[in-house]
Coordinates of C-alpha atoms and ligand atoms in Angstrom, one line a residue:
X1 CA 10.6 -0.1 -7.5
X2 CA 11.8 0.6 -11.0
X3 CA 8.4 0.4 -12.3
X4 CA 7.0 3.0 -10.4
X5 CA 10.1 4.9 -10.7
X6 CA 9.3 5.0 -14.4
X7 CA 5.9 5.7 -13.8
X8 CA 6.7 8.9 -12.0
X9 CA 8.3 9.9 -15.2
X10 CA 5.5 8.9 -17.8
X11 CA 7.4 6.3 -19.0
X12 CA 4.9 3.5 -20.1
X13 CA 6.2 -0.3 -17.9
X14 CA 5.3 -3.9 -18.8
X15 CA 6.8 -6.2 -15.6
X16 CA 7.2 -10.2 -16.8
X17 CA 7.1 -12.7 -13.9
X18 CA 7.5 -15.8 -14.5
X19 CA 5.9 -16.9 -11.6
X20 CA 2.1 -16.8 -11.7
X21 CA 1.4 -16.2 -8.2
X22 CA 3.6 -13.9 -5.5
X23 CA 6.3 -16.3 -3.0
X24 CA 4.7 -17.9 -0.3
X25 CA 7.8 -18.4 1.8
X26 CA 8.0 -15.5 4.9
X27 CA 11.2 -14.3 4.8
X28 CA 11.7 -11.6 7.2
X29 CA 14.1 -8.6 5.4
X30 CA 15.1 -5.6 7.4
X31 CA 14.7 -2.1 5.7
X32 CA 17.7 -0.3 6.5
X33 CA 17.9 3.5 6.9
X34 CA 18.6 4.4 3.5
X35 CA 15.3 2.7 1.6
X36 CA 13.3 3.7 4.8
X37 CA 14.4 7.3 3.5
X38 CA 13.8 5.9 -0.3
X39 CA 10.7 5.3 0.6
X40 CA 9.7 8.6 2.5
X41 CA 11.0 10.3 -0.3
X42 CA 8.1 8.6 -2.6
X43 CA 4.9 8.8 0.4
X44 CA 5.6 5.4 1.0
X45 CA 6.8 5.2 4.7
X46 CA 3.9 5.1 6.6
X47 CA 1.7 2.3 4.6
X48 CA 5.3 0.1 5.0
X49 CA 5.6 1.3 8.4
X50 CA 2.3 -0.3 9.1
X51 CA 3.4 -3.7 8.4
X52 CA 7.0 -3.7 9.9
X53 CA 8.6 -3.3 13.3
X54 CA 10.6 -0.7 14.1
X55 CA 14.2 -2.5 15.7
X56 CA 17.3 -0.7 16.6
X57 CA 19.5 0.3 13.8
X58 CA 22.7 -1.6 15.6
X59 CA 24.1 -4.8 15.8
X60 CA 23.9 -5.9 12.6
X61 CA 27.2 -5.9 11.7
X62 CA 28.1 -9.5 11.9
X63 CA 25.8 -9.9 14.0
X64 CA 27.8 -7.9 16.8
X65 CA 25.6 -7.1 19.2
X66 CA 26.4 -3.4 19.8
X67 CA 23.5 -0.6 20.0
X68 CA 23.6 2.2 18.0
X69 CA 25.1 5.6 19.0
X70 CA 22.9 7.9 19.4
X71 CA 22.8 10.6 17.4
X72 CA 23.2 8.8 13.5
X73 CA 22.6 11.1 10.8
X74 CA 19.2 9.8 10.1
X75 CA 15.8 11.0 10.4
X76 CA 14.8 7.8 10.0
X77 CA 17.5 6.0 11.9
X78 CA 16.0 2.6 12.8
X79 CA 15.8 -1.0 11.0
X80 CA 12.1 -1.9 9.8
X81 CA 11.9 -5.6 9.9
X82 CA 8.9 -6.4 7.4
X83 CA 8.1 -10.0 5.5
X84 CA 10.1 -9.6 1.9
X85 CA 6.2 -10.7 0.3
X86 CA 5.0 -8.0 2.0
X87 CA 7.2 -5.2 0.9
X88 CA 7.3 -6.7 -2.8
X89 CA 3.2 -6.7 -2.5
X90 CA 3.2 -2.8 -1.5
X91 CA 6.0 -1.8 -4.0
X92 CA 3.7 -3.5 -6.7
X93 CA 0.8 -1.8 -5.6
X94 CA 2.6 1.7 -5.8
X95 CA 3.7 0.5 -9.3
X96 CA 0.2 -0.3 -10.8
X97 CA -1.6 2.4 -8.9
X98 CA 0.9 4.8 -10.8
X99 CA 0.1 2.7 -14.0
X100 CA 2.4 0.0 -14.7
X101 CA 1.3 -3.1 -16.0
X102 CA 2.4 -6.4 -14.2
X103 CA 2.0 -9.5 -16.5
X104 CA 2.3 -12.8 -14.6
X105 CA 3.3 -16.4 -15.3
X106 CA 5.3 -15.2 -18.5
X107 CA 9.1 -15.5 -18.3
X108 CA 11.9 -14.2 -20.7
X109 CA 13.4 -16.8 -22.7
X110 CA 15.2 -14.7 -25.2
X111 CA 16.1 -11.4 -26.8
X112 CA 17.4 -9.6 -29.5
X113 CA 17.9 -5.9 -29.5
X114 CA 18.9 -3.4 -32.4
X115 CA 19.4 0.4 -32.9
X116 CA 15.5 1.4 -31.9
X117 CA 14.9 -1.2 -29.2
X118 CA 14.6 -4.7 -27.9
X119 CA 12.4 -7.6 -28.9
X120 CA 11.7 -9.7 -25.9
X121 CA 10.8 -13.3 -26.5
X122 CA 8.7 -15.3 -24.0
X123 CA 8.7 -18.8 -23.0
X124 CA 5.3 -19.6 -24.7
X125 CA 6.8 -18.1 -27.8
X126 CA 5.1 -14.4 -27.6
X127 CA 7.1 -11.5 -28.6
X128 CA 7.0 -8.1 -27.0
X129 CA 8.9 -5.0 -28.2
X130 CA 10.0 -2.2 -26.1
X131 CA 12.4 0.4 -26.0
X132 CA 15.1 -1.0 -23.1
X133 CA 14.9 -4.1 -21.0
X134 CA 15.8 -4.2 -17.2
X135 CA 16.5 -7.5 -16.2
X136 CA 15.4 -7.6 -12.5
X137 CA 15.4 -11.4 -12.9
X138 CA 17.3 -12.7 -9.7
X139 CA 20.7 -13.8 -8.7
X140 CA 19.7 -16.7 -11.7
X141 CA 18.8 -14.1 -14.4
X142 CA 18.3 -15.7 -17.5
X143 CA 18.6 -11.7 -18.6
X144 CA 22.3 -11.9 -17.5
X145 CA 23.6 -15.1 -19.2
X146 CA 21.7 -13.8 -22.6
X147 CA 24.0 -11.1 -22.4
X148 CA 26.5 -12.9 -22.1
X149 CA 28.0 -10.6 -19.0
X150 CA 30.3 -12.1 -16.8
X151 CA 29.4 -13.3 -13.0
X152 CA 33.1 -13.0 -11.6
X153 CA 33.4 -13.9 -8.2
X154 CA 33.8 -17.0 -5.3
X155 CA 31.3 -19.7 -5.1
X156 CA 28.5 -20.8 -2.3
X157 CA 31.3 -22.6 -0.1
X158 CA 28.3 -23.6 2.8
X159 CA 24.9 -24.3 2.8
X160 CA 22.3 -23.3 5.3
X161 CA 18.7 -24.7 5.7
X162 CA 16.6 -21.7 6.6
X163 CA 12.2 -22.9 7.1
X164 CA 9.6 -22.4 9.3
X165 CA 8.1 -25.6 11.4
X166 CA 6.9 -26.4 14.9
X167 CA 8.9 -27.8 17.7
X168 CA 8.3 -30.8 19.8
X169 CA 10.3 -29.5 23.2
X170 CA 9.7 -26.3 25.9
X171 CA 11.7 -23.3 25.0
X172 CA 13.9 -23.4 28.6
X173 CA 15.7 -26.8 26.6
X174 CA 15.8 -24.6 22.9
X175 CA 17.8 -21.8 24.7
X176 CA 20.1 -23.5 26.3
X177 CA 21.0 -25.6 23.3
X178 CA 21.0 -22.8 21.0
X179 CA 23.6 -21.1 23.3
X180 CA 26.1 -23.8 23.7
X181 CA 25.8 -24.6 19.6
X182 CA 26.5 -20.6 19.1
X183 CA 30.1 -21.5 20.2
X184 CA 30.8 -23.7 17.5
X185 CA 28.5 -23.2 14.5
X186 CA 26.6 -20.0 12.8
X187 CA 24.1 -19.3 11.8
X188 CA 22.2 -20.9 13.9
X189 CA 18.8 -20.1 15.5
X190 CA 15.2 -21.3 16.3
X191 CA 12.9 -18.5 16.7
X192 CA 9.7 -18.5 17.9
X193 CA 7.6 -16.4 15.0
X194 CA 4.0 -16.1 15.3
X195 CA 1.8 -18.8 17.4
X196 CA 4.0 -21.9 18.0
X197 CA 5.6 -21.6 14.6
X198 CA 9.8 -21.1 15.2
X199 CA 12.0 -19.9 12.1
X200 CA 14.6 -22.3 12.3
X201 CA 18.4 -22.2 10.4
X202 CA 21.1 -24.5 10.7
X203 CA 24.2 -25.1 8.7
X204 CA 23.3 -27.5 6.3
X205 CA 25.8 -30.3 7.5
X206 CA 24.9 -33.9 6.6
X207 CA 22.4 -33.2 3.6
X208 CA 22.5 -35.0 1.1
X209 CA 22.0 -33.9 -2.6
X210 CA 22.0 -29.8 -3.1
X211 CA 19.6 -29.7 -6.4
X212 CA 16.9 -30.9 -5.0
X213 CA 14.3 -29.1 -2.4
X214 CA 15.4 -29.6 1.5
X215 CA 12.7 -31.7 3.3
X216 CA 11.8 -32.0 7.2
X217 CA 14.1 -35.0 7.2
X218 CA 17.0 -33.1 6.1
X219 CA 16.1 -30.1 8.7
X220 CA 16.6 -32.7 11.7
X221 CA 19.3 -34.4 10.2
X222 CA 21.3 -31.0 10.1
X223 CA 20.2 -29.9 13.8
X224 CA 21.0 -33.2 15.4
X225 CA 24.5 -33.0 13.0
X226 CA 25.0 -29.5 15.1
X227 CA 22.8 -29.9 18.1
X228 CA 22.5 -33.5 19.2
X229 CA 18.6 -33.1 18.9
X230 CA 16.4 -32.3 16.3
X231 CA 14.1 -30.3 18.6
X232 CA 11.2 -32.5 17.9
X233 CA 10.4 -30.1 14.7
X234 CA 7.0 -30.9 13.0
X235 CA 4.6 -29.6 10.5
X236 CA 6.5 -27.3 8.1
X237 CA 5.5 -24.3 6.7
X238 CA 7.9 -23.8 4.5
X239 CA 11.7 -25.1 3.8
X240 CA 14.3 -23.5 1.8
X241 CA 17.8 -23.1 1.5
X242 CA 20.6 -20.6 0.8
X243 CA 24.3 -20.5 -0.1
X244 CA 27.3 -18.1 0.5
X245 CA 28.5 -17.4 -3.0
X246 CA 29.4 -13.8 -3.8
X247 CA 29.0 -12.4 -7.0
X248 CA 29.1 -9.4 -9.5
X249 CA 28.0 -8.7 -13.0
X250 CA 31.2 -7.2 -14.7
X251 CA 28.6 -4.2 -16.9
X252 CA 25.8 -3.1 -15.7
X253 CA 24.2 -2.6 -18.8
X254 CA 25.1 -3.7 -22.4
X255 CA 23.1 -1.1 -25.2
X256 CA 19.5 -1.5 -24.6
X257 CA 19.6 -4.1 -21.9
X258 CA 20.2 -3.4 -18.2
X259 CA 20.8 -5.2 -15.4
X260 CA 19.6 -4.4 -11.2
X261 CA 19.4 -6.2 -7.9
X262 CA 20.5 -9.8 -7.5
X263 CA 21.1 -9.9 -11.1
X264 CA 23.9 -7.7 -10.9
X265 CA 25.1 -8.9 -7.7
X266 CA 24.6 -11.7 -4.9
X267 CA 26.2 -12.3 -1.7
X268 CA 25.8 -14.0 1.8
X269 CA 22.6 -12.5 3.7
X270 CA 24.8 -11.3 6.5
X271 CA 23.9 -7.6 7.1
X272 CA 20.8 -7.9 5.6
X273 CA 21.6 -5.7 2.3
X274 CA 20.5 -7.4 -0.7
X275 CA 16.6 -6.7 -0.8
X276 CA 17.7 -3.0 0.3
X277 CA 20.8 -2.6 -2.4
X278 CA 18.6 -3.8 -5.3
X279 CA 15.9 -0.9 -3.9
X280 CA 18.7 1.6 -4.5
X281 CA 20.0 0.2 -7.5
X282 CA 16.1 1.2 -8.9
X283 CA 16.0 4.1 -7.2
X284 CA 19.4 5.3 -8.8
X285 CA 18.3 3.8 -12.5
X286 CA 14.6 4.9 -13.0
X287 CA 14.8 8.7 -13.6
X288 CA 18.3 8.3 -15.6
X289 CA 16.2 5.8 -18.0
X290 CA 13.3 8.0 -18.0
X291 CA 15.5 10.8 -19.3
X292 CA 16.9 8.4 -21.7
X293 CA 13.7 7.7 -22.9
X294 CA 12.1 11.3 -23.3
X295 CA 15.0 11.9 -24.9
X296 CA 16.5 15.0 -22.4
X297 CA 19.2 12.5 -21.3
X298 CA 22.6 14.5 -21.3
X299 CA 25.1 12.2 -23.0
X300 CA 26.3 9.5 -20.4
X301 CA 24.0 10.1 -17.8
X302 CA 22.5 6.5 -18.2
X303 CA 26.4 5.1 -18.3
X304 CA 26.1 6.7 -14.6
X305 CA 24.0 4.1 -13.3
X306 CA 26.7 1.0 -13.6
X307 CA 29.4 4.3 -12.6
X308 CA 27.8 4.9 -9.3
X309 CA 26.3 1.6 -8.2
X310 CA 29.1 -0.8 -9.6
X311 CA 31.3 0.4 -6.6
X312 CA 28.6 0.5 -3.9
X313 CA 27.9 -3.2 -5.0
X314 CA 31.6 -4.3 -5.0
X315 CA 31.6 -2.6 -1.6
X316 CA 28.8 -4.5 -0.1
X317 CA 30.1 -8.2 -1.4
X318 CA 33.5 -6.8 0.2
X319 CA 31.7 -6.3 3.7
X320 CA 29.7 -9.4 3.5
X321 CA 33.0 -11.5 2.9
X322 CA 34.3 -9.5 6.1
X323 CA 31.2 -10.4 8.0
X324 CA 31.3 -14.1 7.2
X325 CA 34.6 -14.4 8.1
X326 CA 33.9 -12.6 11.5
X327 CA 30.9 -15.3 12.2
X328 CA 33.6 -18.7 11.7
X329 CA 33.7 -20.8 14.7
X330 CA 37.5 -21.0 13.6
X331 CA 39.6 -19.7 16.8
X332 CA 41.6 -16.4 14.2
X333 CA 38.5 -15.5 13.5
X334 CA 36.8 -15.6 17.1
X335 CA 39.8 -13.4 18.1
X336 CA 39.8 -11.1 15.6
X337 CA 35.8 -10.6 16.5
X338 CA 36.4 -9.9 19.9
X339 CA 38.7 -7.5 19.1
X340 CA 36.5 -5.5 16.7
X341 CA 33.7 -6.1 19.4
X342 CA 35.7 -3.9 20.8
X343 CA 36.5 -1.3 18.6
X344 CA 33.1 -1.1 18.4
X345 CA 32.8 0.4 22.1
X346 CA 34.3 3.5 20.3
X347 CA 31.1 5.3 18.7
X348 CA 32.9 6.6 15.7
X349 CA 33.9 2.4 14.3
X350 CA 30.3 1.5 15.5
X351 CA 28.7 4.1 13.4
X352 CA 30.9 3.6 10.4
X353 CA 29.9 -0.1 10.4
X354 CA 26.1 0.9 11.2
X355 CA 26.3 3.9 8.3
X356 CA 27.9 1.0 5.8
X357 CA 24.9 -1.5 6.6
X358 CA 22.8 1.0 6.0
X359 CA 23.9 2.7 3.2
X360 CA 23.4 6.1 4.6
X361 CA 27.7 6.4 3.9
X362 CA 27.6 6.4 -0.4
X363 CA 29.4 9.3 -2.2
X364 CA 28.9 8.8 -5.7
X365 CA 32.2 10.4 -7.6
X366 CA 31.0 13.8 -8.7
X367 CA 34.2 15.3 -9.0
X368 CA 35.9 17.4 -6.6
X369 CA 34.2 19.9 -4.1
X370 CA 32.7 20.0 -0.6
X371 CA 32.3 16.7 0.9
X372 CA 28.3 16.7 1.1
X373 CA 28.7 16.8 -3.1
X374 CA 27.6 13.4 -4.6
X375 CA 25.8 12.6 -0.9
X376 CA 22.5 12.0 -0.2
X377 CA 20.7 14.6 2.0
X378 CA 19.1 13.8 5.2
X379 CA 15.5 14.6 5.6
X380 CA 15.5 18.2 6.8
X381 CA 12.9 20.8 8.2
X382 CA 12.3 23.0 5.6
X383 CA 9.7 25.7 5.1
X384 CA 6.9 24.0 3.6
X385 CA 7.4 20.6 6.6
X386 CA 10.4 18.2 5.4
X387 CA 12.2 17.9 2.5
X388 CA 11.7 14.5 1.8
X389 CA 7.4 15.5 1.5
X390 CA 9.2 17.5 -1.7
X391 CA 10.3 14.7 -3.5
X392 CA 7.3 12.6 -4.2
X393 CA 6.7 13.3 -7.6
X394 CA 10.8 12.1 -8.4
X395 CA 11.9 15.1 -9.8
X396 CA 15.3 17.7 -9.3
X397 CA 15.0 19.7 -6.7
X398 CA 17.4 23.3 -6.1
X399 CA 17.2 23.8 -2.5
X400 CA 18.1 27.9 -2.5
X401 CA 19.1 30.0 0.8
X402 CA 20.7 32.8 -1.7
X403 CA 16.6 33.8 -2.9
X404 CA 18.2 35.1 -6.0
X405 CA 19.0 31.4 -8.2
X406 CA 16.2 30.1 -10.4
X407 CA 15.7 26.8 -12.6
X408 CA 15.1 28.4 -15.4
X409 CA 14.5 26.3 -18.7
X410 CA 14.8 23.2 -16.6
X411 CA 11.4 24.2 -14.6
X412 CA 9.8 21.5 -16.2
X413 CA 12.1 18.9 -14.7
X414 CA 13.6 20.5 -11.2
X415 CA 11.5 22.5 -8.5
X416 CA 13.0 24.8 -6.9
X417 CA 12.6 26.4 -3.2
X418 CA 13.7 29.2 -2.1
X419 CA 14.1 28.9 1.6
X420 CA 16.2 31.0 3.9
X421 CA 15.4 28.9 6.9
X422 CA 16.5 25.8 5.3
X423 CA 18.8 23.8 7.8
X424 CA 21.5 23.6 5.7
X425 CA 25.4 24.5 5.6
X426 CA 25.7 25.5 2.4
X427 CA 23.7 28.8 0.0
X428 CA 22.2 26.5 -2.0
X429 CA 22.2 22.8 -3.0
X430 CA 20.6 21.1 -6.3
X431 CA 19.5 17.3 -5.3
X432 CA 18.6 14.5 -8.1
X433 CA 15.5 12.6 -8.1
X434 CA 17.4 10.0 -6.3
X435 CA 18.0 12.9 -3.5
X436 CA 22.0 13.0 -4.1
X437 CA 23.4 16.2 -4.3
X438 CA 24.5 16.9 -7.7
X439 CA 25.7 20.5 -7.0
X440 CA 26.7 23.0 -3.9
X441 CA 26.9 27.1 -4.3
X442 CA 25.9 30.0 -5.2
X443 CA 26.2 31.0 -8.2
X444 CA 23.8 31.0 -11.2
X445 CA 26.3 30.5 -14.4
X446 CA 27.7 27.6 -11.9
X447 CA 24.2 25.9 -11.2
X448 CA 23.0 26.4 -15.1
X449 CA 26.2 24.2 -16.2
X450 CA 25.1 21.6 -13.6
X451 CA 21.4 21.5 -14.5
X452 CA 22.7 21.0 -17.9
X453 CA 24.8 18.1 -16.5
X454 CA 21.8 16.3 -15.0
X455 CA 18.9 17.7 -16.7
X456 CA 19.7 18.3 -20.0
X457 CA 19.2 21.4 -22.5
X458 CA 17.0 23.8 -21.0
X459 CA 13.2 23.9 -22.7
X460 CA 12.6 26.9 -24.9
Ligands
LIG12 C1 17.9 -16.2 3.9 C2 18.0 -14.9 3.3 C3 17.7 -13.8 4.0 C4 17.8 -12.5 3.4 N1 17.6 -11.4 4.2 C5 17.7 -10.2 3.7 C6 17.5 -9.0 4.5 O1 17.3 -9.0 5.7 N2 17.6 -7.8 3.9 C7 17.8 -7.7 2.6 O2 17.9 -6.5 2.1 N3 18.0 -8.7 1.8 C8 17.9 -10.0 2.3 N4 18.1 -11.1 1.5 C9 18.3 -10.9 0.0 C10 17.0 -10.6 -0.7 O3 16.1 -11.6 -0.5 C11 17.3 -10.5 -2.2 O4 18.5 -9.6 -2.4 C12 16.2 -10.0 -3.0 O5 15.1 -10.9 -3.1 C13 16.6 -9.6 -4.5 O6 15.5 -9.1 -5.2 P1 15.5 -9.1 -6.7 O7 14.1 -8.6 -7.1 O8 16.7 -8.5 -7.3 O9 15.5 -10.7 -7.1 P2 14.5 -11.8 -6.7 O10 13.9 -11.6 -5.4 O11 15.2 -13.1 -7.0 O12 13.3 -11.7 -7.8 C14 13.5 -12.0 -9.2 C15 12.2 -12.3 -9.8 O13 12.4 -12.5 -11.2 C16 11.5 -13.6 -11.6 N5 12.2 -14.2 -12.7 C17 13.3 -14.9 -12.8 N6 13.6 -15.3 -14.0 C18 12.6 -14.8 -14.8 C19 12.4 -14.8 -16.2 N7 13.2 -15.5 -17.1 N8 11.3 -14.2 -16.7 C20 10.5 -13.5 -15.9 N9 10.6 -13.5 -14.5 C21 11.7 -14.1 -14.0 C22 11.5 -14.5 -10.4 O14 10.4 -15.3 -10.4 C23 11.5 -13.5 -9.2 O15 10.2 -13.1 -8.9 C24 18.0 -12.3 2.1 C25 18.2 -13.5 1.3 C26 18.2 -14.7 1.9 C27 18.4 -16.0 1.0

């Protein structure tokens, strides 16, 4: 997402993976509201509509299983459940087909970066030089502990064994069992996926030694630990396993070297939120480091990437800690979900769980003024279709109902329509690449200071 992020802006993108080939484990990741609107706001939606399916945006709080109210503040107010190989596939493609250059089986084994850029060393001894360096390395990153930032936080406390197998008994026997085990232990599931194949997870009770790769034999072990039976499972297609630790880098960025997405942050995958928060972490970063690296930054604008996304990280690992402790067979816990099961019966605590998950909620701190300032915009009708159809090409945008503001100097970096039917409550708004709203008014010595704020001295 970065990479093509950059791309949009010129910027020329080498991407090291160490591995040489994509994952090969399915993991199924849900798309939540806000990178569903990410990616209509780059042309993406419909090729990743075509490979997900559409599910209703509630009941993912804890697992709570509440639908949605009605009317959330979404155009696009679903969850897309899509294969995480699949989404990283199409993200890649929209990188290279917009020119970035994807270099595989080469990992980072060392830095060292000085006043003009960074000089990347790989682990076959090759150097590379470039300007900044993103490490987008994992909740692992090698990028991180060269740093030398901090990873404050709590760590994994259970294990769960998460794989994909056949079973050996009819699905009447798997539903009742996985009922009666719901009562005591979570997660817990086996899911038929595709033809005879079930995605299985169970609490990793009973296995033996964490370092090493789970194996069928630890799989049954753990179900009959919970279940009594070990379901007859067969034939793996893949086994892996994942902790509860909860975790966040203490600076986003240290000179030249920045970090996003699990390598600034990991928590438990209750919710669903990491795939999506390290989308919006790119999302937020890529046009700030373009500007840094044409050299129209305004002073501090990249320090506003750890600024705005620190918090909405901290804010996630806060909700995921609430969420696990909401899913603890422990009786405080049980009672304290019922309860909020049902609070949630009230629309206005449903949707402010629902708008959390789905980080449709974020107000990046702007300053003062109306509350839609430092928001993102919904996708609205505007003259030419939707608004999101304006942002492909990530640049500013000044949304005008007044017909009498213009861009000015910044024309070369912020579009600007004039629109009187525009189905907004305010005269005019000016929205980021990122689609945050970086300004609300209506007047043009008021806007010129912001475009200056964002965008830099005006060309000419
Ligand atoms: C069971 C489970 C279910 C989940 N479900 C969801 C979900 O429903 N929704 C959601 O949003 N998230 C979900 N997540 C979280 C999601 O999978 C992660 O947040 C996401 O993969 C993070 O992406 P990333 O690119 O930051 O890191 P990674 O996916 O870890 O990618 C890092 C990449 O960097 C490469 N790399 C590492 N070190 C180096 C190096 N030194 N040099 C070069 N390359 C290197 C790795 O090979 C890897 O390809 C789930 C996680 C788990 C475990």
């Amino acid at each position: 997402m970065l990479a093509a992020e950059l791309r949009l802006h010129d910027v020329r993108v080498l991407v090291l993976e160490k591995e040489t080939e994509p994952k090969s484990f399915v993991r199924i990741v849900g798309l939540h509201m806000r990178s569903l609107e990410l990616m209509a706001m780059r042309g993406l939606l419909e090729r990743v509509l075509q490979h997900g399916r559409k599910r209703p945006a509630g009941g993912f709080f804890a697992a709570i299983d509440k639908p949605a109210p009605k009317d959330l503040d979404s155009a696009h107010a679903y969850l897309l459940g899509i294969p995480q190989p699949v989404i990283e596939r199409l993200l890649e493609e929209h990188a290279v087909e917009l020119g970035a250059q994807v270099r595989r089986g080469l990992a980072v084994a060392g830095f060292e970066q000085d006043d003009e850029g960074v000089t990347v060393e790989l682990a076959d001894g090759e150097r590379v030089r470039s300007r900044y360096l993103v490490g987008c390395d994992g909740g692992r990153s090698t990028v991180r502990r060269l740093l030398g930032v901090g990873f404050p936080g709590e760590p994994s406390r259970t294990e769960t064994l998460m794989g994909e197998m056949e079973v050996g008994v009819p699905q009447e026997e798997i539903t009742a069992k996985v009922r009666d085990v719901h009562e005591s232990h979570r997660p817990f599931w086996l899911r038929p996926f595709g033809q005879a194949i079930y995605s299985v997870v169970v609490p990793a009770e009973g296995v033996g030694d964490r370092a090493e790769p789970p194996t069928l034999e630890d799989f049954k072990r753990a179900l009959r630990a919970v279940a009594g039976t070990d379901f007859g499972v067969h034939s793996p297609r893949w086994l892996s396993r994942f902790g509860d630790a909860t975790r966040l880098a203490e600076r986003y960025r240290v000179g030249r070297v920045l970090l996003a997405g699990d390598a600034a942050h990991i928590h438990p995958p209750t919710g669903g939120q990491g795939l999506n928060l390290g989308v919006q972490d790119a999302f937020n970063l890529g046009w700030k480091l373009a500007a840094q690296i044409h050299g129209w930054a305004p002073e501090a604008l990249l320090d506003t990437y750890q600024a705005e996304r620190h918090p909405v990280a901290a804010d996630v690992l806060d909700n995921t800690r609430a969420q696990m402790e909401l899913t603890s067979p422990e009786p405080g816990p049980r009672a304290v979900r019922r309860l909020l099961t049902e609070l949630m019966d009230f629309d206005e605590v449903n949707r402010h769980l629902i708008e959390k998950i789905a980080a449709i909620d974020i107000r990046y701190d702007l300053g003062a003024g109306p509350d839609l300032l430092g928001r993102r915009l919904r996708d609205i009708d505007v003259k030419q279709g939707r608004l999101y159809d304006l942002l492909h090409h990530g640049r500013g945008l000044l949304l005008d109902r007044t017909e009498r503001l213009t861009v000015g100097g910044w024309s070369d970096r912020v579009d600007h329509l004039a629109d009187p039917t525009a189905a907004l409550e305010a005269p005019a708004v000016l929205l980021r690449p990122d689609g945050h709203v970086a300004w609300i008014g209506d007047g043009q010595r008021d806007l010129d200071d912001h475009l200056s704020r964002w965008f830099g001295t005006p060309a000419g």
